[in-house]
PDB file of C-alpha atoms in Angstrom:
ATOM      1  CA  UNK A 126     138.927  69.691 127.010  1.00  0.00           C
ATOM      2  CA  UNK A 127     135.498  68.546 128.167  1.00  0.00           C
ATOM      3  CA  UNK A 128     133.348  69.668 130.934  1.00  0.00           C
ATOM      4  CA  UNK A 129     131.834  65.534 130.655  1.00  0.00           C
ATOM      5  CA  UNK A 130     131.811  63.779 133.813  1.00  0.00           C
ATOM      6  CA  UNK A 131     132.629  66.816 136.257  1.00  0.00           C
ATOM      7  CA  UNK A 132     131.312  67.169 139.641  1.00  0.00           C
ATOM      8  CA  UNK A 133     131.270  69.177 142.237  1.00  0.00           C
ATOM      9  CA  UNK A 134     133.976  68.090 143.810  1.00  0.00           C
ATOM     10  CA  UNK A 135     135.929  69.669 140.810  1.00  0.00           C
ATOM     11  CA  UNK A 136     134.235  72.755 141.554  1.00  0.00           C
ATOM     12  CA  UNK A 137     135.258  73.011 145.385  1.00  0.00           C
ATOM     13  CA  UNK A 138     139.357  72.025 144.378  1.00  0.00           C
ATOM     14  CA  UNK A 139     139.394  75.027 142.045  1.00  0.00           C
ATOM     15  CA  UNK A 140     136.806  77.801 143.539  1.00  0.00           C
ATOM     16  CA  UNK A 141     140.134  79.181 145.731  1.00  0.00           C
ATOM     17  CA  UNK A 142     141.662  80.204 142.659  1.00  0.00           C
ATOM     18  CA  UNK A 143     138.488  80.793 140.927  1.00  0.00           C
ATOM     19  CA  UNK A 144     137.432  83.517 143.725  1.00  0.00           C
ATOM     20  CA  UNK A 145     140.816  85.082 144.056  1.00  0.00           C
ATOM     21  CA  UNK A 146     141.186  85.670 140.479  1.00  0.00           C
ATOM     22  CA  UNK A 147     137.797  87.373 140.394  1.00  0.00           C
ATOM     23  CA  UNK A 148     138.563  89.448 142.980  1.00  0.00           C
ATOM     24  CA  UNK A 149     141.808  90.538 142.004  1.00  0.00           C
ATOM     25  CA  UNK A 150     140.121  91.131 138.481  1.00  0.00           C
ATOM     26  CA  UNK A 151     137.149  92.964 140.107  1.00  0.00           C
ATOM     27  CA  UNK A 152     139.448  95.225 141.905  1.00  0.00           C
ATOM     28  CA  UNK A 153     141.732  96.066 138.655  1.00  0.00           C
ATOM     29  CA  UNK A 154     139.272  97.511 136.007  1.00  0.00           C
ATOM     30  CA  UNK A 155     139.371 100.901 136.664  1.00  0.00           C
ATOM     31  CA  UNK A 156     143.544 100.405 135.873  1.00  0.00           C
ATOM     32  CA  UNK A 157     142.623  98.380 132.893  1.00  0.00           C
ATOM     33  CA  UNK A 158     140.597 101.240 131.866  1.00  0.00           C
ATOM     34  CA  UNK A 159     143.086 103.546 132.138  1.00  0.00           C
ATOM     35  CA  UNK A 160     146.015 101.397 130.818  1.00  0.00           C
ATOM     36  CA  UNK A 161     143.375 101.224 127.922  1.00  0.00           C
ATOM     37  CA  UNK A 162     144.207 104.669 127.167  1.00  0.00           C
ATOM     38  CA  UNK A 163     147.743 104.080 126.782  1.00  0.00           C
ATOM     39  CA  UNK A 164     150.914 104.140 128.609  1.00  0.00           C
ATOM     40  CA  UNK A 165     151.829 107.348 128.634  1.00  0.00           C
ATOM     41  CA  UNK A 166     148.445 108.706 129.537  1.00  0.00           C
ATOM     42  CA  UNK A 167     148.037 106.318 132.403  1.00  0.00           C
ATOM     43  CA  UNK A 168     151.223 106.958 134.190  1.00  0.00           C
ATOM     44  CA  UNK A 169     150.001 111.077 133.333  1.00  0.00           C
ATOM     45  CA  UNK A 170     146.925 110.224 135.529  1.00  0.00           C
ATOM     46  CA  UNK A 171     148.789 108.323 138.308  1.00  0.00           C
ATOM     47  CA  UNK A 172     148.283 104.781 137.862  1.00  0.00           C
ATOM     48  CA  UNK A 173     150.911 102.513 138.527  1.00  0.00           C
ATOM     49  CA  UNK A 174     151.718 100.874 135.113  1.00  0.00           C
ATOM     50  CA  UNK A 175     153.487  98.047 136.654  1.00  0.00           C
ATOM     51  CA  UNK A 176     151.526  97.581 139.300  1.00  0.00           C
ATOM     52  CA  UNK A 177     148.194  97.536 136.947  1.00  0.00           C
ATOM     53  CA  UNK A 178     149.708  94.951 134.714  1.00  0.00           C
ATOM     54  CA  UNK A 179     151.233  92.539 137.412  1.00  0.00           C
ATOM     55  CA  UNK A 180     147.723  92.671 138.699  1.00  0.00           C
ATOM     56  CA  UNK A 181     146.205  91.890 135.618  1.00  0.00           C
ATOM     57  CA  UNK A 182     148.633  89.139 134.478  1.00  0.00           C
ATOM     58  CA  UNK A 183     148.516  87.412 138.028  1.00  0.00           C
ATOM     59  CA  UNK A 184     144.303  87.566 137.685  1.00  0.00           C
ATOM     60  CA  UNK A 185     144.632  86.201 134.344  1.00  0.00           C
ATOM     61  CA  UNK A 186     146.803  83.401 135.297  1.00  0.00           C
ATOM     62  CA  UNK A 187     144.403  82.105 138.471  1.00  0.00           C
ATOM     63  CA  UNK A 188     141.206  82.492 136.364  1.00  0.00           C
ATOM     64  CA  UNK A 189     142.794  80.661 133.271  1.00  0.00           C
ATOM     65  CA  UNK A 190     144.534  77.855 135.689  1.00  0.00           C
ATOM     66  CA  UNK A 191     141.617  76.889 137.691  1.00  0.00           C
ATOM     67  CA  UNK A 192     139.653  76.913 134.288  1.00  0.00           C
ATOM     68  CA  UNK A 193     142.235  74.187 132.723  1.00  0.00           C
ATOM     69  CA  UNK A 194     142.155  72.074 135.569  1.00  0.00           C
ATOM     70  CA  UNK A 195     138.452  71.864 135.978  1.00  0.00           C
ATOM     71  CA  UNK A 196     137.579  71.240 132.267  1.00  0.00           C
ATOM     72  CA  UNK A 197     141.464  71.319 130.238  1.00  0.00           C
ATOM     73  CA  UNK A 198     142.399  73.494 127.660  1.00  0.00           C
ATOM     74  CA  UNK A 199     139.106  74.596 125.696  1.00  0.00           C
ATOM     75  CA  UNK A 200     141.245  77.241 123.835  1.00  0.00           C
ATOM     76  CA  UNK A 201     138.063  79.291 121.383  1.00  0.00           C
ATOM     77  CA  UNK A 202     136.216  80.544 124.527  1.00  0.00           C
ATOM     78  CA  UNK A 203     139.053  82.630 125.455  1.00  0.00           C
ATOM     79  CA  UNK A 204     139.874  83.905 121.924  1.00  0.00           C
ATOM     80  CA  UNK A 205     136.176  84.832 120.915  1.00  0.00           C
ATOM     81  CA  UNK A 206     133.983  85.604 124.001  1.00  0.00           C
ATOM     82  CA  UNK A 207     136.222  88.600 124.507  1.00  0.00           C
ATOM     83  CA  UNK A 208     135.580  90.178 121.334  1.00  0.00           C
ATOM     84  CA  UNK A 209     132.159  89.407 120.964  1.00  0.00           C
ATOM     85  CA  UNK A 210     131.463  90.959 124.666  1.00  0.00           C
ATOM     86  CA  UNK A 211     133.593  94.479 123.909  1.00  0.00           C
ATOM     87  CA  UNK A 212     130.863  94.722 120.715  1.00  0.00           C
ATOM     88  CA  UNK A 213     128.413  94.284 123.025  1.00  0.00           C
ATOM     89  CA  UNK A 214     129.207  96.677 126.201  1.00  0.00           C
ATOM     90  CA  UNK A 215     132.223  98.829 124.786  1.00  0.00           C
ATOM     91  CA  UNK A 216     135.816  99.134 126.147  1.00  0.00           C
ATOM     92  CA  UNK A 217     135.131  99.694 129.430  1.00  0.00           C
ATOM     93  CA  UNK A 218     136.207  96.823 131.722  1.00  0.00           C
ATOM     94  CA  UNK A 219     133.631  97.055 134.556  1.00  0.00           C
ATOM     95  CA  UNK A 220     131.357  95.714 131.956  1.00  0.00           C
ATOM     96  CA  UNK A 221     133.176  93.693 130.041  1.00  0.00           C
ATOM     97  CA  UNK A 222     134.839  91.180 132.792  1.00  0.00           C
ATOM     98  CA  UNK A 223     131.506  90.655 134.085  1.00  0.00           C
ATOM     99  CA  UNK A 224     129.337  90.103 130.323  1.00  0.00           C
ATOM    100  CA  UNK A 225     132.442  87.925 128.931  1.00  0.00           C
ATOM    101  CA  UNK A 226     132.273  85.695 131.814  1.00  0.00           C
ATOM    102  CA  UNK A 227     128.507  84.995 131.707  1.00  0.00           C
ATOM    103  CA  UNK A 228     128.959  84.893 127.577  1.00  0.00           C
ATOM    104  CA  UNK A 229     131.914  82.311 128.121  1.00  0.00           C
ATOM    105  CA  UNK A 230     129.303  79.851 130.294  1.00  0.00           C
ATOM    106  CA  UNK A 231     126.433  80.530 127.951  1.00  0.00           C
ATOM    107  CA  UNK A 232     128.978  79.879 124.902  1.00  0.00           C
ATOM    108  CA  UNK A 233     130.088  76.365 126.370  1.00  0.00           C
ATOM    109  CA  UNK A 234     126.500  75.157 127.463  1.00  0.00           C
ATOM    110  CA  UNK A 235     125.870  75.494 124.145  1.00  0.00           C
ATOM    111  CA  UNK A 236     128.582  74.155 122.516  1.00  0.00           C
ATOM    112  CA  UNK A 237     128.346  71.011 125.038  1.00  0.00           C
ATOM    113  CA  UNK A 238     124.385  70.531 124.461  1.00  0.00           C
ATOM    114  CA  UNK A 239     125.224  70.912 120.028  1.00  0.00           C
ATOM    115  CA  UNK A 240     128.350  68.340 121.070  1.00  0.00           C
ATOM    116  CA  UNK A 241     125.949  65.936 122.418  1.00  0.00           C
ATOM    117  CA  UNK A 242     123.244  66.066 120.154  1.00  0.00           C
ATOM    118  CA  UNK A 243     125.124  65.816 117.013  1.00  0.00           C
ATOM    119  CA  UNK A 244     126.729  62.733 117.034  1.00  0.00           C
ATOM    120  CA  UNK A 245     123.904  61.046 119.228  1.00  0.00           C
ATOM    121  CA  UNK A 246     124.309  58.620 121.022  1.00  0.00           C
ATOM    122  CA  UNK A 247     128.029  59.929 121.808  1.00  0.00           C
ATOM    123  CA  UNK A 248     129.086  62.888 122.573  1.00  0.00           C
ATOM    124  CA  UNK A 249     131.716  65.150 120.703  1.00  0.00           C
ATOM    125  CA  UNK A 250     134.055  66.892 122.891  1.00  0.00           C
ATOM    126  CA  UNK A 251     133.396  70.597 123.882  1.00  0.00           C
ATOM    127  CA  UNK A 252     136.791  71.612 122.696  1.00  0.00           C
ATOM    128  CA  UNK A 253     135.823  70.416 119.172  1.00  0.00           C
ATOM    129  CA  UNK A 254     132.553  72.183 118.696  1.00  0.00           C
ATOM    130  CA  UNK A 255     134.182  75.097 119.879  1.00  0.00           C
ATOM    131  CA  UNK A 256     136.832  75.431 117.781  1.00  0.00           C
ATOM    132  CA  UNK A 257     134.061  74.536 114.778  1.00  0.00           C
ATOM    133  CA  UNK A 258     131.717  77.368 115.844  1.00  0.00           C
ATOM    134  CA  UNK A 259     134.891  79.636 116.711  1.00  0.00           C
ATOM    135  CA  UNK A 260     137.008  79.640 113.675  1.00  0.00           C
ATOM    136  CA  UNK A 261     135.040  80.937 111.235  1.00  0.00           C
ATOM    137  CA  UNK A 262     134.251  83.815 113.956  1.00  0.00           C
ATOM    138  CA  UNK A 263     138.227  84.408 114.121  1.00  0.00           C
ATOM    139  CA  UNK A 264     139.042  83.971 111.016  1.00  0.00           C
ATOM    140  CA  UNK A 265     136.534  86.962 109.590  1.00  0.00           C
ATOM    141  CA  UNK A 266     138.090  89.136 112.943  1.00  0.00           C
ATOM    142  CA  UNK A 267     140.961  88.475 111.830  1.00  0.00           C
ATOM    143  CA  UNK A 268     140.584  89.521 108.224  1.00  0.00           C
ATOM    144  CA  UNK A 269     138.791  92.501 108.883  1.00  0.00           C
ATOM    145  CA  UNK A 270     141.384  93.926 111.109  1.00  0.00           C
ATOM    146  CA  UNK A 271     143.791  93.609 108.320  1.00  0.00           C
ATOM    147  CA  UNK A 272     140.971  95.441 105.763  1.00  0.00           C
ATOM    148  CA  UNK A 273     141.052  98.419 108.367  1.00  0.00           C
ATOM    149  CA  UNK A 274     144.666  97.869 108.249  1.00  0.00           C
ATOM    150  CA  UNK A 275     144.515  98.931 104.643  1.00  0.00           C
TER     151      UNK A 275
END
């Protein structure tokens, strides 16, 4: 993926599913919260499992598709902003949706301004200098989940 040569015209095809995915996103936190708790717990309060996670899953899929199309698959965004924003503001999801998104942009400015001065005077895709800068950050999640594991 690369966000290289995109205009706004990209930006007006996509910002439908962009906006309805927020919303729907916006307006299932609190169940996220809850379903954060557990199953059990959440059903004891009254939330609709089902309806929480269809929600969720349908919010996912419009933010994620709209994403692809604009830019294609720029896969490290979605696997470490996430993490790094629930150190920063905790599990609850009002925060969360809102600092991961604005980490996810600030995360691939960065990696597109490192991907063009590196190799000057080309450019090196977004989708690589992600993955560089991400792996090392999944990789030592990854193994210190399975030290707490022990």
């Amino acid at each position: 993926g690369s966000v290289a040569g995109r205009d706004l015209e990209v930006l007006w095809q996509v910002l439908p599913f962009l906006a309805a995915g927020l919303l729907l996103a916006v307006v299932n936190t609190p169940g996220l919260n809850v379903l954060g708790l557990g199953e059990d717990v959440a059903r004891s309060l009254g939330t609709n499992v089902v309806s929480a996670r269809t929600v969720g899953i349908v919010a996912i899929t419009l933010l994620t598709g709209a994403a692809t199309a604009a830019c294609g698959p720029i896969a490290f965004v979605g696997l470490v902003v996430p993490h790094v924003a629930r150190a920063i503001t905790g599990p609850d999801y009002r925060w969360l949706l809102p600092y991961a998104g604005l980490l996810g942009g600030v995360m691939l400015v960065l990696a597109d301004v490192v991907g063009r001065i590196v190799v000057r005077p080309g450019e090196l895709q977004v989708g690589i200098v992600l993955a560089l800068m991400g792996a090392p950050f999944f990789i030592a999640l990854v193994r210190r989940r399975r030290l707490v594991a022990l």
